[in-house]
Amino acid sequence: MGKEKKILLALKSQEDFTEFIGFLERAKYPYTMATNGAKAMELALDELPSLVIVDCQLPLIEGSHLFRILRNNPYTSGVPFLFISNRPLYIKGFNVGVDIFVTRPFLWEELHEQIKRSFACSANARKMGDKEIQGKLSRVPLVDILQMLHMNKNEGELNLTKGDLYGAVYVKDGEIYNAVCGKVEREKALFRLLTWKDGVFEFRPLRLGLGRKVKARTNHLLMEAMRQLDELENSRDKFPSIDLRIGTNVDTNALPTGLKPVMYEVLKLVEYYPRVGDVIEHCSFTDYEVYSTIAKLLDRDILKELEIEADKIIDSTQTVTPAQAIKIKEKVISNWSEMMLADYGKVLILSSSPDLAKTLAHTLKFIPDFSLNSKSPIVSGGAESSRVIGEIGSIKLYGNMEVTLFSTPLAARMGPFLRAFSTNILGLIILWDSTDAQLLSRLKAGKDVILSKRRVPVVHINLGATEPESQVLDEYCKGLGVKKEENIYSLSSSDNKMAFEIFQRLLLDISGERFVTSRVHSL
Amino acid sequence: MAQAKNNAEKTDFSLTADSSKIGDARLYDSYFINEYGRLETLRSERYGSSFSVIVIHVESFYHGKKIPSRKGLLEFLKILVRTTNKVIRGCDITGILEDKRVILILPHTAYFDSLIAIRKLARALEFCTKTEPYATIIYSQATYPKDANGYGELVAVATRRIQERMDSLLERLDFRGKLFWEMAAALTGNELEEKDYSTFYIGADHDLPNSFIETLNTTILQEVVRNHRSRGILYMGIKKYSEDLPIISSLHSINKTNTKISIVGQGEDKKKQIGSATALLLSDNRLLNTYFTLFLNEDTAYGIFCNESWGDAHSCFHTSDPYIVEALIEKFQQDYSLQEML
């Protein structure tokens, strides 16, 4: 029995490690070790432990904070904790019977008994708890469960898990109010969940406080879902592959009226996401509707296949590793007034010429997990796009944590604006394409204001057709007061791979894993 | 004889060690208040709650013309402490920080609540500033754990903010007795450029177009939505209220947020709900000439006024100074008899 239970040891001192390792080896429990809270969080998220033994005075993230973070995460909320401290402490959210608190010195035999009891309690909680129905999707298909909940007019949350994937369907008076599957929700999420043939489900009766996001009646919705899933399965050969790159042959700003809403959305999205898979992911319509629309538009030559040079395709599937993402999150937490509010940090963009921010945004759209803010006037390119401010896109790290790209104006006397909007700043990107003295002085003033609030990694990107000459570069460095640790890159607007590498390096600098000391003029 | 009297005065005035000279049973000396502050920090850490300190600093008498003498200060502090203790809650603690400074520890009080407490105190002590001895009183605050991790650090932050507040335009332009529109006129009418505030121009041939205001408001709303769990307050003056304005459609799409959003426009006096925001229609023609936005939350402050100066050109003032933004919000609420809230 002991062999199945992997224990995460998050302790401060080497002595504690020696003692606990001896104890765990005697009791035949496998274990992993972390010497600080951040590492412990990373390990817990990486592989779900059966128990976390944590020292309350853990470095980086304290034991009680680690407990709060993991308990609030649905993935780790069921993991019992064993706290070790020199004195009694109040731990918010402590679950008597499941969690254990011991003060030094302690008896190993007694500790072993308590751990066994904790395992039994948490297993019972998982077995019984407040769940009314639970089981495997391989035995009872989701559609049957939803019909049963509909017939019984149930209210509550149906949670579904399939490997690392998580989904939920919210039901009130038997009607489906909303569904969530990863980052998507509503009908699209529900239709995806209905394709799950294995995995587990559990229904928790509870009073729902949310508004209805799925408008169709449950019976009609389920029938439509089954029709679309059948069609999707039958037409899979006719639909384009998710890795196909596509572009538009028409001006999306001058589309005729009266088209289906899904067409407008698909055509607009293709401008930002050339990969079919990304369009499907970001479109609010169901997968079948999007696939069939793309196929129709390709047939009618409204969309075209794009040929991208092999060396410009980003082959990596993630921009930052989980460890770096955790470190960035720690930075964000330390900048905010309240830990639980911290779910995004900003990378500010100062650009010397109006359209540079837009060009950069479109170059970054190929980065994995990067989403362009299609509502931003900078991205959509309205009449005044050249002089606007705001969020142009964001990159998802993990959980709800995001790093957003925030463009700022380069007008004179913008100091108060920059100060007010750089509260949770993580990094600064300066875009330039000329060394006009007035522009340089404004860029310098903006940079100084931002860095006076907080010292963050800075990258300078020359967005031009050709690399700047060394004389121009020197002029720029002098004008901007470029420091040794600030990198300067030269980027062409079509070089997505290079943009990815620059962004990846900036995130690395932000995470503090590698603070750059050498200046790179071009990669 | 005079020498003896002076010595007596000096020895009599060691308030930090012996607060009993003030003669108020609820006033504690600096030793007790320090110990209490440390305990409050531990308590807040344990229960995951926040608490605030407020420092009341007596800067001068007779509108800054007279530095308080020890005896005069002692008499004044007696009145100040008595009035303060009438205003504060039963759980709040008053103590002596330094000879010219009284400190209040407010348990379970977050940033915005401490600002409200300062408003109450300032109102209760207003008579000392408008009648003899015409005192200049500066209030500052700091909140645990937002501003500091320990009690000593918290007091240091609050003390530092006394100077920040004295350096702020709020004190320098003596906005205390001014009305909202008087403050707005003073701010947009001067050429200002310092760390936290500056004037600039939009529209016509200036750096920024007229649409800057609209984009700015949309950006602030995006910040509010992203930061929906953070407490804050936002007033957006949009000249004439109209349902067709893009900002109104943006407001309709905002879900629940902890920021109190109000759209202010000229119209017949009435309140209207737009999603989670409130539209305040006020019958005041001054609203027709000025765009303004006042945004204050736990992490940031931003205020902007844009006065129509000539056709499409606007002269603007903007600031990231939380003292001015908070004062403008307070004056706006008072002048239009709105519910005082933060």
Short mmCIF file of N, CA, C and O in Angstrom, two decimals, chain B residues 7 56 68 90 102 205 221 311:
data_model
loop_
_atom_site.label_atom_id
_atom_site.label_comp_id
_atom_site.label_asym_id
_atom_site.label_seq_id
_atom_site.Cartn_x
_atom_site.Cartn_y
_atom_site.Cartn_z
N ASN B 7 12.52 74.83 31.74
CA ASN B 7 12.95 73.45 32.04
C ASN B 7 11.75 72.58 32.34
O ASN B 7 11.65 71.43 31.90
N ILE B 56 -1.39 61.17 12.26
CA ILE B 56 -1.89 62.55 12.21
C ILE B 56 -0.72 63.45 12.59
O ILE B 56 -0.21 63.35 13.71
N PRO B 68 4.43 75.13 16.09
CA PRO B 68 3.78 74.94 17.40
C PRO B 68 4.80 74.93 18.54
O PRO B 68 5.80 74.23 18.46
N GLY B 90 -14.44 51.46 18.49
CA GLY B 90 -13.99 50.97 19.79
C GLY B 90 -12.73 50.12 19.71
O GLY B 90 -11.93 50.08 20.64
N VAL B 102 0.40 61.80 16.13
CA VAL B 102 -0.46 60.81 16.80
C VAL B 102 -0.66 59.67 15.82
O VAL B 102 -0.83 59.90 14.63
N ASP B 205 -3.31 69.63 -34.13
CA ASP B 205 -2.05 69.09 -34.66
C ASP B 205 -1.14 68.58 -33.55
O ASP B 205 0.07 68.47 -33.74
N LEU B 221 -10.99 50.62 -18.52
CA LEU B 221 -12.01 49.59 -18.30
C LEU B 221 -11.40 48.19 -18.45
O LEU B 221 -11.74 47.27 -17.71
N GLY B 311 -11.85 74.55 -30.44
CA GLY B 311 -12.32 73.56 -31.41
C GLY B 311 -11.92 72.16 -31.01
O GLY B 311 -12.35 71.67 -29.98
#
